[in-house]
Every structure is written in C-alpha cells, then in structure tokens.
Amino acid sequence: MAERKPVIITPQQLEEQRAYMNEILNLPQRPRSYYVVTYGCQMNAHDSEILAGMLRDMGMDEAPDRENADFVIFNTCCVRDNAERRALGNVTWLKEVRKRNPNLIIAVCGCMIQQPGMAEKILKQYKFIDLAFGTTNLYKLPELLCRRLNADRAVVEVEDVDTIAEDLPVKRLRRDAAYITIMYGCDNFCSYCIVPYVRGRERSREMEAILAEAQQLKDSGVKEIMLLGQNVNSYGKGLEGNVTFAELLRRLDAMGIPRIRFMTSHPKDLSDELIRVMGESKHILPQFHLPVQAGNDEILHQMNRRYTREQYLNRVRALREAVPGIGLTTDIIVGFPGETEEQFQDTMSLVKEVGYDSAFTFIYSPRTGTKAAAMENQIPEDVATDRIQRLIALQDECQKKAMARFVGMEDEVLVEGLSRRSKTAVSGKGRHGVSITLPGSEADIGEIVRVRVTEIKNNTLMAERT
Ligand code: SAH
Ligand code: SF4
Ligand code: F3S
C-alpha cells in the first residue's frame, strides 16, 4: 500500500460545519429529535458520542427510542458478518416506522459504509436510506444533513482519506468515565481483519491535544479515562519527536486522574518500557487486554500476527512480574482457514496456561477483500461451532480459578449502577477490570468506593465496604 499522509481537518473546515449547523437551526423542516444506534467497538461508541454532540448543537434532543425519533443514525460495524447482518436488518425494519412517520430521516454511517462498493450498493439496493457517510468524514454530518434537508434525494458520501479532526462537539454517555481516542486506523493487516480497510492508515493525535482533552475531563470531574486505538502500543508513529505510548501514559499518570485504562494492545508492539511505566504508575489500572487470537505458531503466522506463542507468553510473564495480580483479558478466533484440531488444541492449552480473567471468543468470519477470505480450507461451520463451545467451557473453568485470587483483597470500585439482582446493592469495575457487587444505593453511582472482596457468588465477586 502506498504511503498516505494524514489529513488534519483545519479550524476553518470546522467553522464551515458550524455554519451548516446554524443553517439547519433555521430550517423549518429540521428534525427535532435524534436516536443513535451503535454497533461494534469502543471506537464506534465514542464516534457516536461525537455524532450526538453535533446533533445536540443542531438543536435536536435525544429521543427515548428509535421509533419516536425524527432522525435515526445507525453507526455500523463490519468486523464480522453477523454484526453487518444485524445492522442491515434493523435499518430495513425502520422502513416500516417511516410509514407512520413520513418525515423520519434514516442515516447509516461507520465501518460498514467504508467498504469498497458500499456507497453504490446503498444507492441501488437501499433506496430508503437518506444519508450515508463513512468513518473519515463523520465531522461533515452538519453539511450532509443540510444537503439532505434542502433536496429530496439521498446523500451518500464516502471518502478514502485518513482524517484527524480535533475539537468536535461531544455528548458523553457517562459523566464519571470517558473515552479518549488517541489514534485512528490500523496498519497491521492481520489477514482475517477488515479494520485496516475501513478505518484507513494508522495515525496518531498530537500528544498535547490528548493531554488537553484529559485535563478538561479531569477538571469536569471525570474519574476514569479509557484511551482508545486499534493498536495503542504503536501510538506516536509518524509524529514529530520521540513520542511513545509509554511516554503518553507517564504524562497522563502525572496529571492525577484517578483511573486510566486503554485498549487495544498488539502483543508485537508491547514494549518493556510500557510494562515498566505500568509497574511504576499510580493511576494506570492493573489490567491489560492482550488479544492472542490463536495459540499455534503456524496459525499465528497465517494470521500475520507477527509474534509466536512463546513471545506472547513472554509478554504475559513480564506483565505479571511488573504488575502482580494484573487482570488479563484477550480475544480469540477459532476456525481460521486450515486450523486443524491439533492446532486448535494449542489455543486451548494457551488459555489454560495464561488463565485469563475473561476472553472474547469469535468464530472466524470471512471478510471480502482480506487475505484470509481467499484462503483455501475454510473450516465448516459445525466444526468451528464445536470448537468455540469447547473453548468457552474451558475459559469458564479457568475464569473461576482466576477469580479466586481476588477473595480477601482490598480494592476500589467505580460504581456504574444498581445491581440487577438486588435493590440494596450496586456494581462496577474493580481496579483489575472485573465486576464487583457491593452494598449501596443510587447515590454511589459515579463514585469510587473502597471495598474488600468477601466471596464469589454466581460467578460474581461480592464485596463489603471498608
Ligand atoms: N485492534 C484490535 C481489535 C480489533 S477487532 C486487535 O488487534 O486486537 C476485535 C476482535 O475481533 C479481534 O481481536 C479479533 O479477535 C476479532 N476479529 C477481527 N476480525 C475477525 C474476523 N474476520 N472473524 C472473527 N473475528 C474477528
Ligand atoms: Fe485488525 Fe489486526 Fe489491526 Fe487489530 S491489529 S485492527 S486485528 S488488523
Ligand atoms: Fe467494528 Fe469498525 Fe470497530 S469494524 S470493531 S466498529 S473499528
């Protein structure tokens, strides 16, 4: 792939979008309420917060549900086939809602739209979609919506450029915890993965911009920030000066935000320096999401992951040494083309050996345009299903064992909400990323509470307040 330079959206371009917002505010036929439906990963969740921020600034209120909104946006994911089918199914269903509300405007954006040929497909096959845009021109929502409101035909715009847009409006889902995207895109081209094709080349935000956003969040009382990127470990590539993720973490740690987390980390780029910073830090939480994908060297090679099982295990050991008791989680794919039962057993043995706190397990899903989709020996669905069931059963067992280390431990919980099982209990995440339930009430939501873990009940950590 040719070198591409990131395109920084200028203040003047953002000013233009502001002008479109104002134009919309003056249109009599403008939508008054919106609803954003989000699929996919945290990046998409944060993009949806930005969409909501722009819609708020265009005078719209959030509707209670999608049936009662004037403007519905689907922010889509295409990482696996089922994500895509779910999104399209739901969009099509809205056609019925349109019959009751003829003024309903339906928009679709996100990764699915960024796939080659998708814009043409929407114009031809999904004529009821009013507005479609990709991941890199999200900041243009005001302009695109304005065009749609002024002309009675679909507006579809997808751009194949790698943009970075700073200072966009944002309406955050939570007051106590916030996402900060630190980098966009991905250059790794794992052979099964569509993300590099739909999120463009890897590019990092300037460190000063990230620090300023973090400071602002801290000043507004945010207690936890989550740094986002497809491969946060390679943050800084292409920026001037010797900027690294470890350095960014050190600077953020010094700011005094109570809790700092990040995802996702690629094992091949996990440096000793980063592990050291984690060990020395005050506020970086003792947790690490380190997707392994497979436990067999040949499969890892075919996946283009660029590490071996042993190198991965070495990183796990280094993390555990620097941060004792660290919470480890992972992503695993079963049924990659050509995966034999024996190779699958290597994944099983790795899961046992590491003892993850949790694992996200997926059946390999061929994605058009990726290298693996063209590979021979695609695995039959029943074989892959059987493998994932065995993997999930094993992980459940390992998880139970891993949880035992928390009993008796002192911890801090950022309370997220009332417990589902009891009205006098609340739950949230401990410092290791594991859910903990404790006695409490609505007043605790958004607060950090000190606890001691007392027991494991129904696979959940139960704690008392200290
Ligand atoms: N950038 C992150 C995660 C990206 S997508 C990383 O490198 O880990 C999240 C997870 O989806 C991946 O870790 C992988 O396990 C899974 N995934 C990606 N493409 C997939 C595919 N084609 N089929 C099944 N699972 C897939
Ligand atoms: Fe996909 Fe690999 Fe990039 Fe993750 S690192 S987004 S799995 S290509
Ligand atoms: Fe899906 Fe796009 Fe995230 S494909 S997983 S929403 S980067």
Short mmCIF file of C-alpha atoms and ligand atoms in Angstrom, two decimals:
data_model
loop_
_atom_site.label_atom_id
_atom_site.label_comp_id
_atom_site.label_asym_id
_atom_site.label_seq_id
_atom_site.Cartn_x
_atom_site.Cartn_y
_atom_site.Cartn_z
CA MET A 1 0.00 0.00 0.00
CA ALA A 2 1.22 3.46 -0.86
CA GLU A 3 2.30 5.84 1.92
CA ARG A 4 -0.55 8.15 2.81
CA LYS A 5 -0.24 11.24 4.91
CA PRO A 6 -2.92 12.00 7.49
CA VAL A 7 -5.17 14.93 6.63
CA ILE A 8 -5.71 17.29 9.54
CA ILE A 9 -9.12 18.96 9.44
CA THR A 10 -8.48 22.69 9.81
CA PRO A 11 -10.29 25.10 12.14
CA GLN A 12 -11.66 26.76 9.01
CA GLN A 13 -13.22 23.49 7.83
CA LEU A 14 -14.81 23.08 11.26
CA GLU A 15 -16.07 26.67 11.04
CA GLU A 16 -17.81 25.71 7.78
CA GLN A 17 -19.52 22.84 9.55
CA ARG A 18 -20.62 25.28 12.29
CA ALA A 19 -22.20 27.41 9.58
CA TYR A 20 -24.17 24.37 8.32
CA MET A 21 -25.31 23.72 11.90
CA ASN A 22 -26.65 27.25 12.10
CA GLU A 23 -28.36 26.89 8.73
CA ILE A 24 -30.10 23.73 9.96
CA LEU A 25 -31.21 25.53 13.13
CA ASN A 26 -33.07 27.98 10.89
CA LEU A 27 -34.78 25.40 8.68
CA PRO A 28 -38.49 24.98 9.46
CA GLN A 29 -38.42 21.32 8.32
CA ARG A 30 -35.46 20.38 10.52
CA PRO A 31 -35.63 17.22 12.65
CA ARG A 32 -36.23 17.91 16.36
CA SER A 33 -35.13 14.63 17.89
CA TYR A 34 -32.49 12.01 17.21
CA TYR A 35 -31.52 8.47 18.15
CA VAL A 36 -28.10 6.91 17.52
CA VAL A 37 -27.85 3.11 17.30
CA THR A 38 -24.28 1.88 17.80
CA TYR A 39 -22.71 -1.40 16.76
CA GLY A 40 -19.12 -2.50 17.15
CA CYS A 41 -16.23 -1.48 19.35
CA GLN A 42 -15.46 1.36 21.75
CA MET A 43 -14.18 3.49 18.87
CA ASN A 44 -17.62 3.39 17.36
CA ALA A 45 -19.19 4.07 20.75
CA HIS A 46 -17.06 7.20 21.03
CA ASP A 47 -17.82 8.24 17.45
CA SER A 48 -21.49 8.00 18.41
CA GLU A 49 -20.82 10.40 21.29
CA ILE A 50 -19.44 12.84 18.75
CA LEU A 51 -22.47 12.36 16.48
CA ALA A 52 -24.71 13.05 19.47
CA GLY A 53 -22.69 16.19 20.25
CA MET A 54 -23.19 17.54 16.75
CA LEU A 55 -26.90 16.69 16.76
CA ARG A 56 -27.32 18.46 20.11
CA ASP A 57 -25.64 21.52 18.61
CA MET A 58 -28.11 21.34 15.71
CA GLY A 59 -30.96 21.77 18.17
CA MET A 60 -32.05 18.15 18.50
CA ASP A 61 -32.95 16.29 21.68
CA GLU A 62 -32.30 12.62 22.21
CA ALA A 63 -35.49 10.60 21.63
CA PRO A 64 -36.43 7.87 24.13
CA ASP A 65 -36.20 5.22 21.38
CA ARG A 66 -35.75 4.91 17.65
CA GLU A 67 -39.47 4.61 16.94
CA ASN A 68 -40.01 8.13 18.26
CA ALA A 69 -37.13 9.97 16.67
CA ASP A 70 -37.17 12.28 13.63
CA PHE A 71 -33.60 11.37 12.77
CA VAL A 72 -32.07 7.92 13.33
CA ILE A 73 -28.39 7.18 12.72
CA PHE A 74 -27.00 3.66 12.57
CA ASN A 75 -23.29 3.67 13.36
CA THR A 76 -22.30 0.32 11.92
CA CYS A 77 -19.58 -2.32 12.33
CA CYS A 78 -18.44 -4.89 9.79
CA VAL A 79 -15.76 -6.80 11.68
CA ARG A 80 -17.80 -9.99 11.43
CA ASP A 81 -20.65 -11.00 9.18
CA ASN A 82 -23.22 -11.15 12.00
CA ALA A 83 -22.51 -7.54 13.00
CA GLU A 84 -23.21 -6.46 9.48
CA ARG A 85 -26.38 -8.51 9.07
CA ARG A 86 -27.79 -7.21 12.34
CA ALA A 87 -27.26 -3.60 11.26
CA LEU A 88 -28.85 -4.08 7.84
CA GLY A 89 -31.78 -5.98 9.34
CA ASN A 90 -32.50 -3.16 11.75
CA VAL A 91 -32.16 -0.44 9.15
CA THR A 92 -34.61 -2.26 6.89
CA TRP A 93 -37.08 -2.60 9.75
CA LEU A 94 -37.13 1.19 10.12
CA LYS A 95 -38.78 1.34 6.70
CA GLU A 96 -41.95 0.26 8.49
CA VAL A 97 -41.56 3.02 11.07
CA ARG A 98 -41.25 5.50 8.22
CA LYS A 99 -44.80 4.60 7.16
CA ARG A 100 -46.04 6.01 10.47
CA ASN A 101 -43.63 8.95 10.48
CA PRO A 102 -43.10 10.07 6.87
CA ASN A 103 -40.63 12.74 7.96
CA LEU A 104 -38.28 10.22 9.53
CA ILE A 105 -34.71 10.59 8.25
CA ILE A 106 -32.58 7.45 8.23
CA ALA A 107 -28.79 7.72 8.20
CA VAL A 108 -26.17 4.98 8.14
CA CYS A 109 -22.50 5.57 8.88
CA GLY A 110 -19.42 3.84 10.28
CA CYS A 111 -17.21 1.00 9.18
CA MET A 112 -19.74 -0.89 7.06
CA ILE A 113 -20.22 2.11 4.80
CA GLN A 114 -16.49 2.50 4.33
CA GLN A 115 -16.23 -0.86 2.49
CA PRO A 116 -15.50 -0.68 -1.23
CA GLY A 117 -18.65 -0.58 -3.35
CA MET A 118 -20.92 0.10 -0.40
CA ALA A 119 -21.94 3.62 -1.47
CA GLU A 120 -23.17 2.33 -4.85
CA LYS A 121 -24.94 -0.58 -3.17
CA ILE A 122 -26.86 1.78 -0.87
CA LEU A 123 -27.98 4.00 -3.71
CA LYS A 124 -29.20 0.98 -5.69
CA GLN A 125 -30.46 -1.52 -3.13
CA TYR A 126 -31.32 0.51 -0.06
CA LYS A 127 -33.17 3.44 -1.56
CA PHE A 128 -34.93 4.30 1.70
CA ILE A 129 -31.63 5.36 3.30
CA ASP A 130 -31.48 9.17 3.27
CA LEU A 131 -27.93 9.74 4.32
CA ALA A 132 -24.76 7.66 4.36
CA PHE A 133 -21.20 8.58 5.28
CA GLY A 134 -18.03 6.79 6.34
CA THR A 135 -15.68 6.84 9.30
CA THR A 136 -13.31 9.50 7.97
CA ASN A 137 -15.89 12.19 7.13
CA LEU A 138 -18.00 11.93 10.25
CA TYR A 139 -17.19 15.55 11.04
CA LYS A 140 -19.20 16.53 7.93
CA LEU A 141 -22.53 15.41 9.35
CA PRO A 142 -23.91 19.00 9.50
CA GLU A 143 -23.12 19.63 5.83
CA LEU A 144 -24.51 16.28 4.65
CA LEU A 145 -27.69 16.62 6.68
CA CYS A 146 -28.17 20.16 5.43
CA ARG A 147 -27.87 18.94 1.85
CA ARG A 148 -30.41 16.20 2.52
CA LEU A 149 -32.89 18.62 4.09
CA ASN A 150 -32.60 21.02 1.17
CA ALA A 151 -33.01 18.39 -1.57
CA ASP A 152 -35.30 15.42 -1.65
CA ARG A 153 -32.79 12.74 -2.55
CA ALA A 154 -30.26 10.53 -0.84
CA VAL A 155 -26.88 11.98 0.11
CA VAL A 156 -24.13 9.36 0.12
CA GLU A 157 -20.54 10.41 0.67
CA VAL A 158 -17.59 8.17 1.45
CA GLU A 159 -14.02 9.46 1.33
CA ASP A 160 -10.87 7.39 1.16
CA VAL A 161 -8.66 9.74 3.20
CA ASP A 162 -7.11 9.46 6.66
CA THR A 163 -8.51 12.40 8.58
CA ILE A 164 -7.85 13.66 12.10
CA ALA A 165 -10.46 16.10 13.35
CA GLU A 166 -9.90 17.86 16.68
CA ASP A 167 -12.36 19.84 18.83
CA LEU A 168 -15.56 18.25 17.59
CA PRO A 169 -18.61 18.61 19.82
CA VAL A 170 -19.19 15.59 22.04
CA LYS A 171 -22.07 14.44 24.20
CA ARG A 172 -20.68 11.82 26.54
CA LEU A 173 -22.66 8.82 27.73
CA ARG A 174 -21.18 8.86 31.21
CA ARG A 175 -20.12 11.70 33.48
CA ASP A 176 -17.67 9.68 35.56
CA ALA A 177 -15.82 7.79 32.82
CA ALA A 178 -14.78 8.97 29.37
CA TYR A 179 -13.25 7.68 26.15
CA ILE A 180 -10.32 9.44 24.51
CA THR A 181 -9.34 8.28 21.04
CA ILE A 182 -5.56 8.64 20.80
CA MET A 183 -5.03 7.13 17.35
CA TYR A 184 -7.06 6.16 14.33
CA GLY A 185 -6.78 3.38 11.75
CA CYS A 186 -4.55 0.34 11.66
CA ASP A 187 -1.53 -0.72 9.59
CA ASN A 188 -1.23 -4.29 10.77
CA PHE A 189 -3.32 -6.07 8.17
CA CYS A 190 -3.93 -9.21 10.15
CA SER A 191 -5.02 -11.49 7.33
CA TYR A 192 -8.59 -12.01 8.63
CA CYS A 193 -9.33 -8.40 9.54
CA ILE A 194 -11.25 -5.71 7.68
CA VAL A 195 -10.46 -2.85 10.08
CA PRO A 196 -7.40 -1.53 8.15
CA TYR A 197 -9.60 -1.25 5.05
CA VAL A 198 -12.43 0.63 6.73
CA ARG A 199 -10.53 2.77 9.24
CA GLY A 200 -7.64 3.74 7.00
CA ARG A 201 -3.92 4.06 7.78
CA GLU A 202 -2.69 4.37 11.30
CA ARG A 203 -2.33 7.93 12.54
CA SER A 204 -1.85 9.43 16.00
CA ARG A 205 -3.25 12.57 17.54
CA GLU A 206 -0.75 15.11 18.84
CA MET A 207 0.15 14.40 22.44
CA GLU A 208 -0.67 17.96 23.51
CA ALA A 209 -4.20 17.61 22.14
CA ILE A 210 -4.72 14.39 24.09
CA LEU A 211 -3.31 15.90 27.30
CA ALA A 212 -5.55 18.95 26.92
CA GLU A 213 -8.62 16.75 26.48
CA ALA A 214 -7.65 14.69 29.52
CA GLN A 215 -7.13 17.83 31.62
CA GLN A 216 -10.52 19.14 30.62
CA LEU A 217 -12.12 15.82 31.56
CA LYS A 218 -10.32 15.80 34.89
CA ASP A 219 -11.49 19.35 35.61
CA SER A 220 -15.07 18.31 34.87
CA GLY A 221 -14.82 15.58 37.50
CA VAL A 222 -14.23 12.53 35.30
CA LYS A 223 -12.72 9.72 37.39
CA GLU A 224 -11.69 7.30 34.70
CA ILE A 225 -10.40 7.72 31.19
CA MET A 226 -10.10 5.00 28.60
CA LEU A 227 -7.58 5.58 25.83
CA LEU A 228 -8.70 4.10 22.53
CA GLY A 229 -6.90 2.88 19.42
CA GLN A 230 -6.71 -0.31 17.36
CA ASN A 231 -3.11 -0.67 18.43
CA VAL A 232 -2.33 1.82 21.20
CA ASN A 233 1.17 0.39 21.67
CA SER A 234 2.34 1.93 18.42
CA TYR A 235 0.96 5.37 19.35
CA GLY A 236 3.25 8.16 18.14
CA LYS A 237 4.40 6.59 14.89
CA GLY A 238 4.66 9.42 12.37
CA LEU A 239 4.56 12.22 14.97
CA GLU A 240 7.49 14.56 15.42
CA GLY A 241 9.87 13.93 18.28
CA ASN A 242 10.29 10.65 20.04
CA VAL A 243 6.70 10.19 21.13
CA THR A 244 5.71 6.78 22.50
CA PHE A 245 2.67 5.32 24.20
CA ALA A 246 4.73 4.75 27.34
CA GLU A 247 5.57 8.47 27.42
CA LEU A 248 1.94 9.44 26.89
CA LEU A 249 0.94 7.19 29.79
CA ARG A 250 3.62 8.67 32.03
CA ARG A 251 2.37 12.20 31.33
CA LEU A 252 -1.27 11.21 31.89
CA ASP A 253 -0.39 9.38 35.10
CA ALA A 254 1.24 12.56 36.43
CA MET A 255 -1.99 14.53 35.88
CA GLY A 256 -3.73 12.75 38.72
CA ILE A 257 -6.84 11.40 37.00
CA PRO A 258 -7.83 8.61 39.41
CA ARG A 259 -8.11 5.79 36.88
CA ILE A 260 -6.52 5.29 33.45
CA ARG A 261 -7.21 2.34 31.13
CA PHE A 262 -6.53 1.68 27.47
CA MET A 263 -7.24 -0.68 24.62
CA THR A 264 -6.28 -2.40 22.35
CA SER A 265 -2.69 -3.58 22.62
CA HIS A 266 -0.94 -5.60 19.97
CA PRO A 267 1.46 -8.12 21.56
CA LYS A 268 4.19 -7.47 18.97
CA ASP A 269 4.44 -3.79 19.98
CA LEU A 270 4.19 -4.20 23.75
CA SER A 271 7.47 -2.68 24.91
CA ASP A 272 9.44 -3.28 28.09
CA GLU A 273 9.26 0.47 28.67
CA LEU A 274 5.46 0.38 28.68
CA ILE A 275 5.46 -2.52 31.13
CA ARG A 276 7.86 -0.57 33.36
CA VAL A 277 5.65 2.53 33.26
CA MET A 278 2.68 0.42 34.27
CA GLY A 279 4.61 -1.03 37.18
CA GLU A 280 5.66 2.41 38.41
CA SER A 281 2.44 4.30 37.82
CA LYS A 282 -0.13 5.38 40.40
CA HIS A 283 -3.22 5.67 38.28
CA ILE A 284 -2.89 3.20 35.40
CA LEU A 285 -5.17 0.36 36.36
CA PRO A 286 -3.62 -3.11 36.79
CA GLN A 287 -5.40 -4.60 33.77
CA PHE A 288 -4.40 -5.46 30.25
CA HIS A 289 -6.36 -6.53 27.19
CA LEU A 290 -3.90 -8.50 25.08
CA PRO A 291 -5.55 -10.27 22.15
CA VAL A 292 -3.76 -13.52 21.35
CA GLN A 293 -6.11 -14.76 18.57
CA ALA A 294 -4.55 -18.26 18.49
CA GLY A 295 -2.09 -20.44 20.40
CA ASN A 296 -0.45 -22.15 17.45
CA ASP A 297 2.59 -20.66 15.69
CA GLU A 298 1.60 -21.68 12.18
CA ILE A 299 -1.89 -20.20 12.56
CA LEU A 300 -0.42 -17.02 14.09
CA HIS A 301 1.87 -16.80 11.07
CA GLN A 302 -1.03 -17.31 8.65
CA MET A 303 -2.92 -14.61 10.55
CA ASN A 304 0.03 -12.25 10.03
CA ARG A 305 0.17 -11.51 13.75
CA ARG A 306 3.97 -11.35 13.78
CA TYR A 307 4.60 -12.99 17.14
CA THR A 308 4.95 -16.57 18.30
CA ARG A 309 3.20 -18.31 21.15
CA GLU A 310 6.41 -18.11 23.16
CA GLN A 311 6.86 -14.39 22.52
CA TYR A 312 3.28 -13.82 23.62
CA LEU A 313 3.76 -15.84 26.79
CA ASN A 314 6.94 -13.90 27.46
CA ARG A 315 4.93 -10.64 27.41
CA VAL A 316 2.40 -12.15 29.81
CA ARG A 317 5.17 -13.13 32.21
CA ALA A 318 6.74 -9.67 32.02
CA LEU A 319 3.38 -8.01 32.73
CA ARG A 320 2.71 -10.29 35.70
CA GLU A 321 6.15 -9.65 37.10
CA ALA A 322 5.84 -5.86 36.88
CA VAL A 323 2.20 -5.72 37.97
CA PRO A 324 1.44 -8.68 40.28
CA GLY A 325 -2.16 -9.88 40.05
CA ILE A 326 -2.78 -7.90 36.85
CA GLY A 327 -6.17 -8.54 35.21
CA LEU A 328 -5.62 -10.14 31.82
CA THR A 329 -8.20 -10.42 29.05
CA THR A 330 -7.95 -11.48 25.43
CA ASP A 331 -9.62 -12.04 22.05
CA ILE A 332 -9.53 -15.44 20.37
CA ILE A 333 -10.60 -16.59 16.90
CA VAL A 334 -11.42 -20.25 16.23
CA GLY A 335 -11.89 -21.86 12.84
CA PHE A 336 -9.33 -19.77 10.97
CA PRO A 337 -8.82 -21.30 7.47
CA GLY A 338 -6.88 -24.55 7.69
CA GLU A 339 -6.97 -24.75 11.52
CA THR A 340 -6.61 -28.42 12.47
CA GLU A 341 -7.89 -29.98 15.68
CA GLU A 342 -4.30 -30.20 16.85
CA GLN A 343 -3.68 -26.50 16.19
CA PHE A 344 -6.92 -25.67 18.00
CA GLN A 345 -5.65 -27.68 20.97
CA ASP A 346 -2.69 -25.28 21.11
CA THR A 347 -5.18 -22.45 21.63
CA MET A 348 -6.87 -24.47 24.38
CA SER A 349 -3.57 -25.15 26.14
CA LEU A 350 -2.57 -21.49 25.92
CA VAL A 351 -5.84 -20.41 27.52
CA LYS A 352 -5.19 -22.84 30.35
CA GLU A 353 -1.62 -21.71 30.73
CA VAL A 354 -2.40 -17.98 30.89
CA GLY A 355 -5.58 -18.15 32.99
CA TYR A 356 -7.40 -15.08 31.67
CA ASP A 357 -9.96 -13.15 33.70
CA SER A 358 -12.10 -13.17 30.58
CA ALA A 359 -11.84 -13.90 26.89
CA PHE A 360 -13.85 -12.68 23.91
CA THR A 361 -14.16 -15.67 21.61
CA PHE A 362 -15.16 -15.48 17.96
CA ILE A 363 -15.78 -17.88 15.11
CA TYR A 364 -13.69 -16.79 12.15
CA SER A 365 -15.83 -14.84 9.70
CA PRO A 366 -14.53 -14.35 6.14
CA ARG A 367 -14.42 -10.68 5.15
CA THR A 368 -14.38 -9.78 1.48
CA GLY A 369 -11.11 -8.21 0.41
CA THR A 370 -8.99 -9.69 3.19
CA LYS A 371 -6.25 -12.23 2.53
CA ALA A 372 -7.77 -14.98 4.66
CA ALA A 373 -11.10 -14.83 2.81
CA ALA A 374 -9.30 -16.07 -0.29
CA MET A 375 -7.52 -18.90 1.54
CA GLU A 376 -8.41 -22.49 0.83
CA ASN A 377 -9.52 -24.86 3.58
CA GLN A 378 -12.23 -22.67 5.08
CA ILE A 379 -13.47 -24.53 8.15
CA PRO A 380 -17.05 -25.89 8.12
CA GLU A 381 -19.41 -24.08 10.47
CA ASP A 382 -20.25 -27.15 12.59
CA VAL A 383 -16.55 -27.77 13.27
CA ALA A 384 -15.97 -24.14 14.26
CA THR A 385 -19.09 -24.12 16.46
CA ASP A 386 -17.94 -27.26 18.24
CA ARG A 387 -14.53 -25.69 18.86
CA ILE A 388 -15.88 -22.43 20.22
CA GLN A 389 -18.18 -24.31 22.61
CA ARG A 390 -15.26 -26.29 23.99
CA LEU A 391 -13.19 -23.12 24.26
CA ILE A 392 -15.93 -21.25 26.12
CA ALA A 393 -16.38 -24.16 28.54
CA LEU A 394 -12.65 -24.23 29.23
CA GLN A 395 -12.45 -20.46 29.68
CA ASP A 396 -15.38 -20.56 32.15
CA GLU A 397 -13.46 -23.05 34.23
CA CYS A 398 -10.21 -21.04 34.05
CA GLN A 399 -12.10 -17.86 34.89
CA LYS A 400 -13.46 -19.38 38.09
CA LYS A 401 -9.96 -20.31 39.16
CA ALA A 402 -8.59 -16.87 38.25
CA MET A 403 -11.34 -15.09 40.24
CA ALA A 404 -10.29 -16.86 43.44
CA ARG A 405 -7.24 -14.60 43.79
CA PHE A 406 -9.50 -11.62 44.50
CA VAL A 407 -11.21 -13.05 47.59
CA GLY A 408 -9.96 -11.20 50.67
CA MET A 409 -8.42 -8.44 48.58
CA GLU A 410 -8.89 -4.70 49.18
CA ASP A 411 -10.00 -2.88 46.06
CA GLU A 412 -11.67 0.25 44.72
CA VAL A 413 -14.83 0.11 42.63
CA LEU A 414 -16.07 2.80 40.27
CA VAL A 415 -19.81 2.26 40.72
CA GLU A 416 -21.71 2.04 37.45
CA GLY A 417 -25.25 1.29 38.55
CA LEU A 418 -27.67 -0.60 40.72
CA SER A 419 -27.14 -4.34 40.80
CA ARG A 420 -29.54 -6.33 38.64
CA ARG A 421 -30.19 -8.81 41.42
CA SER A 422 -30.85 -6.54 44.40
CA LYS A 423 -32.16 -3.05 45.13
CA THR A 424 -29.73 -2.52 48.00
CA ALA A 425 -26.63 -3.40 46.02
CA VAL A 426 -24.58 -1.65 43.34
CA SER A 427 -21.92 -2.87 40.97
CA GLY A 428 -18.99 -1.58 39.00
CA LYS A 429 -15.47 -2.47 37.98
CA GLY A 430 -12.62 -3.04 40.38
CA ARG A 431 -9.13 -1.86 39.53
CA HIS A 432 -8.39 -5.12 37.69
CA GLY A 433 -11.34 -4.70 35.35
CA VAL A 434 -13.54 -7.34 36.98
CA SER A 435 -17.13 -6.60 38.03
CA ILE A 436 -17.73 -6.34 41.77
CA THR A 437 -21.05 -6.12 43.61
CA LEU A 438 -21.29 -4.28 46.95
CA PRO A 439 -23.96 -2.89 49.27
CA GLY A 440 -25.02 0.57 48.17
CA SER A 441 -27.62 2.86 46.66
CA GLU A 442 -28.15 5.16 43.72
CA ALA A 443 -26.10 7.85 45.47
CA ASP A 444 -22.96 5.77 44.89
CA ILE A 445 -23.24 5.81 41.10
CA GLY A 446 -20.20 7.51 39.60
CA GLU A 447 -18.26 7.35 42.88
CA ILE A 448 -15.15 5.35 43.70
CA VAL A 449 -15.84 3.16 46.75
CA ARG A 450 -13.26 1.25 48.81
CA VAL A 451 -14.15 -2.38 49.37
CA ARG A 452 -12.92 -5.77 50.48
CA VAL A 453 -13.89 -8.76 48.35
CA THR A 454 -15.60 -11.34 50.55
CA GLU A 455 -16.79 -14.15 48.28
CA ILE A 456 -17.69 -15.33 44.80
CA LYS A 457 -21.43 -15.80 44.30
CA ASN A 458 -22.97 -16.88 40.97
CA ASN A 459 -19.63 -16.16 39.29
CA THR A 460 -19.64 -12.57 40.61
CA LEU A 461 -17.25 -11.02 43.09
CA MET A 462 -19.14 -9.82 46.19
CA ALA A 463 -17.59 -7.20 48.46
CA GLU A 464 -18.16 -5.25 51.66
CA ARG A 465 -17.41 -1.55 52.07
CA THR A 466 -14.34 -0.67 54.12
N1 SAH B 1 -7.29 -3.99 17.03
C1 SAH B 1 -7.69 -4.94 17.93
C2 SAH B 1 -9.09 -5.49 17.78
C3 SAH B 1 -9.85 -5.32 16.52
S1 SAH B 1 -11.31 -6.19 16.22
C4 SAH B 1 -6.66 -6.04 17.94
O1 SAH B 1 -5.79 -6.09 17.13
O2 SAH B 1 -6.74 -6.87 18.78
C5 SAH B 1 -11.67 -7.07 17.69
C6 SAH B 1 -11.52 -8.54 17.58
O3 SAH B 1 -12.38 -9.07 16.60
C7 SAH B 1 -10.16 -9.03 17.17
O4 SAH B 1 -9.25 -9.05 18.21
C8 SAH B 1 -10.45 -10.40 16.64
O5 SAH B 1 -10.38 -11.36 17.67
C9 SAH B 1 -11.89 -10.30 16.16
N2 SAH B 1 -11.96 -10.34 14.70
C10 SAH B 1 -11.47 -9.47 13.81
N3 SAH B 1 -11.73 -9.87 12.56
C11 SAH B 1 -12.41 -11.04 12.65
C12 SAH B 1 -12.95 -11.95 11.71
N4 SAH B 1 -12.84 -11.76 10.40
N5 SAH B 1 -13.60 -13.05 12.17
C13 SAH B 1 -13.72 -13.26 13.51
N6 SAH B 1 -13.22 -12.44 14.42
C14 SAH B 1 -12.57 -11.34 14.02
FE1 SF4 B 2 -7.48 -5.88 12.86
FE2 SF4 B 2 -5.07 -6.77 13.40
FE3 SF4 B 2 -5.46 -4.16 13.10
FE4 SF4 B 2 -6.42 -5.41 15.22
S1 SF4 B 2 -4.27 -5.17 14.72
S2 SF4 B 2 -7.49 -3.95 13.96
S3 SF4 B 2 -6.98 -7.39 14.42
S4 SF4 B 2 -5.65 -5.70 11.52
FE1 F3S B 3 -16.32 -2.83 14.05
FE2 F3S B 3 -15.21 -0.77 12.96
FE3 F3S B 3 -14.78 -1.27 15.49
S1 F3S B 3 -15.45 -2.73 12.01
S2 F3S B 3 -14.95 -3.47 15.62
S3 F3S B 3 -16.71 -0.76 14.60
S4 F3S B 3 -13.34 -0.40 14.06
#
